[in-house]
Structure formats: C-alpha cells, structure tokens
Tab-separated table of C-alpha atoms in Angstrom:
chain	number	residue	atom	x	y	z
C	5	UNK	CA	29.420	18.525	4.349
C	6	UNK	CA	30.045	15.821	5.580
C	7	UNK	CA	26.821	15.237	7.934
C	8	UNK	CA	24.856	15.733	4.645
C	9	UNK	CA	26.701	13.530	2.810
C	10	UNK	CA	26.524	10.417	5.484
C	11	UNK	CA	22.644	10.996	5.760
C	12	UNK	CA	22.036	10.999	2.226
C	13	UNK	CA	24.121	8.044	1.994
C	14	UNK	CA	22.226	6.361	4.886
C	15	UNK	CA	19.218	7.015	3.457
C	16	UNK	CA	20.274	5.435	0.197
C	17	UNK	CA	21.277	2.272	1.470
C	18	UNK	CA	17.750	2.604	4.308
C	19	UNK	CA	15.961	2.902	0.928
C	20	UNK	CA	17.647	-0.356	-0.581
C	21	UNK	CA	17.733	-2.403	2.632
C	22	UNK	CA	13.710	-1.560	3.234
C	23	UNK	CA	13.246	-2.807	-0.296
C	24	UNK	CA	14.376	-5.809	0.148
C	25	UNK	CA	13.145	-6.491	3.652
C	26	UNK	CA	9.488	-5.391	3.045
C	27	UNK	CA	7.890	-8.770	1.508
C	28	UNK	CA	9.975	-10.641	4.241
C	29	UNK	CA	8.767	-8.629	7.089
C	30	UNK	CA	5.085	-8.322	6.116
C	31	UNK	CA	4.775	-12.270	6.460
C	32	UNK	CA	6.394	-12.122	9.797
C	33	UNK	CA	3.849	-9.243	10.542
C	34	UNK	CA	1.182	-11.920	9.844
C	35	UNK	CA	2.168	-14.007	12.348
C	36	UNK	CA	2.062	-11.355	14.710
C	37	UNK	CA	-0.772	-10.634	13.432
C	38	UNK	CA	-2.813	-13.238	14.332
C	39	UNK	CA	-1.154	-13.605	17.315
C	40	UNK	CA	-2.441	-10.332	18.762
C	41	UNK	CA	-5.837	-10.768	16.969
C	42	UNK	CA	-9.308	-10.376	19.082
C	43	UNK	CA	-11.723	-10.160	16.095
C	44	UNK	CA	-15.401	-10.476	16.573
C	45	UNK	CA	-18.387	-10.612	13.906
C	46	UNK	CA	-18.705	-6.713	14.362
C	47	UNK	CA	-14.912	-5.823	14.213
C	48	UNK	CA	-14.755	-7.837	10.699
C	49	UNK	CA	-18.071	-5.613	9.600
C	50	UNK	CA	-16.567	-2.888	10.433
C	51	UNK	CA	-13.408	-3.608	8.818
C	52	UNK	CA	-14.720	-3.527	5.595
C	53	UNK	CA	-14.850	0.102	5.421
C	54	UNK	CA	-11.316	0.458	4.963
C	55	UNK	CA	-10.524	-2.832	3.198
C	56	UNK	CA	-13.303	-2.925	0.483
C	57	UNK	CA	-12.436	0.448	-0.800
C	58	UNK	CA	-8.211	-0.165	-0.558
C	59	UNK	CA	-8.897	-3.893	-2.646
C	60	UNK	CA	-10.887	-0.950	-5.161
C	61	UNK	CA	-8.440	1.253	-4.916
C	62	UNK	CA	-5.257	-1.262	-5.735
C	63	UNK	CA	-7.000	-3.124	-8.258
C	64	UNK	CA	-8.356	0.511	-10.194
C	65	UNK	CA	-4.758	1.917	-9.858
C	66	UNK	CA	-3.317	-1.739	-11.410
C	67	UNK	CA	-5.499	-1.356	-14.629
C	68	UNK	CA	-3.978	1.834	-14.939
C	69	UNK	CA	0.019	1.428	-15.088
C	70	UNK	CA	2.478	0.444	-16.934
C	71	UNK	CA	5.664	0.646	-14.791
C	72	UNK	CA	8.784	2.005	-15.652
C	73	UNK	CA	7.002	2.358	-19.777
C	74	UNK	CA	5.030	5.870	-19.556
C	75	UNK	CA	4.472	7.987	-16.345
C	76	UNK	CA	0.973	7.061	-15.657
C	77	UNK	CA	-1.777	9.830	-14.740
C	78	UNK	CA	-4.914	8.666	-15.313
C	79	UNK	CA	-7.679	6.801	-13.254
C	80	UNK	CA	-6.535	6.652	-9.481
C	81	UNK	CA	-3.105	8.355	-10.447
C	82	UNK	CA	-5.220	11.490	-11.328
C	83	UNK	CA	-5.947	11.956	-7.765
C	84	UNK	CA	-2.915	10.537	-5.588
C	85	UNK	CA	0.670	9.992	-7.328
C	86	UNK	CA	0.350	6.517	-4.844
C	87	UNK	CA	-2.849	4.955	-4.870
C	88	UNK	CA	-1.438	1.241	-4.758
C	89	UNK	CA	-0.085	2.371	-1.345
C	90	UNK	CA	-3.027	4.454	-0.429
C	91	UNK	CA	-4.263	1.257	-0.826
C	92	UNK	CA	-2.745	-1.125	0.629
C	93	UNK	CA	-2.867	1.568	4.601
C	94	UNK	CA	-6.590	1.524	3.636
C	95	UNK	CA	-5.980	-1.908	4.057
C	96	UNK	CA	-3.982	-2.496	6.477
C	97	UNK	CA	-5.636	-0.680	8.748
C	98	UNK	CA	-9.231	-2.303	7.991
C	99	UNK	CA	-7.404	-5.530	9.166
C	100	UNK	CA	-6.331	-3.435	12.419
C	101	UNK	CA	-9.778	-2.461	12.746
C	102	UNK	CA	-11.019	-6.193	12.367
C	103	UNK	CA	-8.520	-7.934	15.111
C	104	UNK	CA	-9.045	-5.058	17.245
C	105	UNK	CA	-6.012	-4.390	18.671
C	106	UNK	CA	-4.326	-0.819	18.947
C	107	UNK	CA	-0.845	-2.650	19.300
C	108	UNK	CA	-1.440	-4.202	15.595
C	109	UNK	CA	-2.747	-0.304	14.434
C	110	UNK	CA	0.995	0.923	15.963
C	111	UNK	CA	2.658	-1.600	14.279
C	112	UNK	CA	1.335	-0.926	11.207
C	113	UNK	CA	1.965	2.827	11.442
C	114	UNK	CA	5.770	2.052	12.442
C	115	UNK	CA	5.985	-0.275	9.417
C	116	UNK	CA	4.856	2.241	6.691
C	117	UNK	CA	6.929	5.121	8.008
C	118	UNK	CA	10.136	2.926	8.577
C	119	UNK	CA	9.832	0.743	5.175
C	120	UNK	CA	7.100	2.412	2.390
C	121	UNK	CA	7.775	5.926	3.459
C	122	UNK	CA	11.556	5.415	2.063
C	123	UNK	CA	10.196	3.689	-0.568
C	124	UNK	CA	8.064	6.060	-2.056
C	125	UNK	CA	10.515	8.121	-1.330
C	126	UNK	CA	13.180	6.564	-3.943
C	127	UNK	CA	10.509	6.043	-6.597
C	128	UNK	CA	9.692	9.462	-6.638
C	129	UNK	CA	13.252	10.041	-7.083
C	130	UNK	CA	13.409	7.019	-10.244
C	131	UNK	CA	10.086	8.425	-11.602
C	132	UNK	CA	12.073	11.931	-11.849
C	133	UNK	CA	15.324	10.944	-13.555
C	134	UNK	CA	13.107	8.881	-15.832
C	135	UNK	CA	9.518	11.197	-16.884
C	136	UNK	CA	10.695	14.880	-16.978
C	137	UNK	CA	7.228	15.597	-17.107
C	138	UNK	CA	7.212	13.720	-13.752
C	139	UNK	CA	8.076	16.841	-11.738
C	140	UNK	CA	4.829	19.268	-13.082
C	141	UNK	CA	2.669	15.987	-11.870
C	142	UNK	CA	3.885	15.686	-8.597
C	143	UNK	CA	3.835	19.581	-8.233
C	144	UNK	CA	-0.306	18.998	-9.048
C	145	UNK	CA	-1.277	15.677	-7.433
C	146	UNK	CA	-0.617	14.740	-3.633
C	147	UNK	CA	1.874	12.291	-2.749
C	148	UNK	CA	-0.543	9.588	-0.576
C	149	UNK	CA	-3.886	11.432	0.276
C	150	UNK	CA	-5.795	11.150	-2.811
C	151	UNK	CA	-7.364	15.009	-3.452
C	152	UNK	CA	-10.957	15.047	-3.505
C	153	UNK	CA	-13.131	16.540	-6.491
C	154	UNK	CA	-12.048	16.650	-10.261
C	155	UNK	CA	-8.812	14.804	-10.808
C	156	UNK	CA	-5.423	16.777	-11.311
C	157	UNK	CA	-4.653	15.252	-14.981
C	158	UNK	CA	-6.072	15.819	-18.226
C	159	UNK	CA	-4.534	12.470	-19.613
C	160	UNK	CA	-7.719	10.422	-20.393
C	161	UNK	CA	-7.041	6.423	-19.754
C	162	UNK	CA	-9.116	3.840	-19.383
C	163	UNK	CA	-8.883	0.513	-17.317
C	164	UNK	CA	-7.195	-2.125	-19.024
C	165	UNK	CA	-8.538	-5.830	-17.255
C	166	UNK	CA	-5.233	-6.727	-19.178
C	167	UNK	CA	-3.116	-4.512	-16.654
C	168	UNK	CA	-4.848	-5.767	-14.018
C	169	UNK	CA	-4.123	-9.459	-14.389
C	170	UNK	CA	-0.062	-8.687	-15.483
C	171	UNK	CA	-0.009	-7.582	-12.569
C	172	UNK	CA	-1.801	-9.969	-10.834
C	173	UNK	CA	-3.970	-7.400	-8.362
C	174	UNK	CA	-6.262	-10.549	-7.953
C	175	UNK	CA	-4.170	-11.424	-5.281
C	176	UNK	CA	-5.249	-8.868	-3.100
C	177	UNK	CA	-9.197	-9.912	-3.092
C	178	UNK	CA	-7.392	-13.581	-2.634
C	179	UNK	CA	-5.161	-12.527	0.533
C	180	UNK	CA	-7.988	-10.343	2.361
C	181	UNK	CA	-10.670	-13.288	1.964
C	182	UNK	CA	-7.909	-15.601	3.509
C	183	UNK	CA	-7.242	-13.080	6.141
C	184	UNK	CA	-10.755	-13.136	6.949
C	185	UNK	CA	-11.242	-17.198	7.035
C	186	UNK	CA	-8.656	-17.149	9.613
C	187	UNK	CA	-9.767	-14.281	11.599
C	188	UNK	CA	-13.906	-16.181	11.629
C	189	UNK	CA	-11.987	-19.589	12.408
C	190	UNK	CA	-10.316	-17.331	15.106
C	191	UNK	CA	-14.021	-16.308	16.417
C	192	UNK	CA	-14.641	-20.245	16.765
C	193	UNK	CA	-11.455	-22.048	17.964
C	194	UNK	CA	-8.915	-19.274	19.596
C	195	UNK	CA	-10.779	-17.257	22.087
C-alpha cells in the first residue's frame, strides 16, 4: 500500500499545484505564443473554425452553470460534463492554427495534459462528494468530447444571461478579439 499511497499523495499535491499555476502559466504561454507565432490572413480565417465554436460553447455553458449550488446537466452539459474546458481546448487549438506553429500546438497539448486534465479529475471528485446524482450523470455523459445527437440528460433548463454576466464569460470574446488584433499587427509589423 506504500507506493499507492505515495502516488495518491502526489496526485493530490499536483492537483492543488496545477490549480494555482494554471493562470500564471497561461500568461507565460501568451508570451511564448507571440514569440513563436507566424500568422497569415489565411491561418487567421482558418482558426475561426475552432475559435468561434469554442467561444460559443463557453458562452452557452456559462449561461447554464450554477457552480457549487446544484449539479448542472442542462444545455451543453447534456453532451459533455466539461463544456467550458472543451470550449477552451477549441479556442487554444484554433489559435495554434492561427499561429501556424506545431510547437505551439504541442505546448498547448502538454499544458492541457499536465495542468487541465488533473484539474478536471479533481473537480469530478469534488462534484461526487457534493452531489449524489453526479455518478449517474457521469455514467451517461462523456467527460470531455461531446456526444453527438440528443442530450443525455432530461433536465430542462434555459440559458441565463444573468449567469453569463455573473461568470463574465464575455471576457473570452474580448480576449480572442485582442489576440486577433495582435496577430494582425504581427503580420504587418513583425514579420
């Protein structure tokens, strides 16, 4: 039981660390991103195929989620248990397309696996302890990649613009707009 115990201890510690460093690491990755980015107008247009749906998904999910109050199973949560993370992944890889850099795409993949995957698993453990219905929900709805077709939950719920504003998800639109502005400026001024 010694090695298993130390592995569990490591996982718990890493989950706490990954939660703390994900935002500062995000800022560092932006610097890395603009240093390696070699955008073109074509790559910017292609990136919208991932960035726009990612922003939409994050916005739509934020209008349904009531964090720590009740188990959210409506809207996009009927297709994936983590629509906010899935939307972030779409946005990140969309910007990797915009940058035309395989190194950026690989860095984003590593960041997701090392930082966000443990956070997702940790959040699932929390939800299991807080909401008895979570286990049945988790058995019906995939963790990350959405299931196509009908939603896997029967709970009825409508998008709430009040929740959207409360979660300040409009920041992802503003952030994407600023990223595109800097990428366009990079095309013109920093070839």
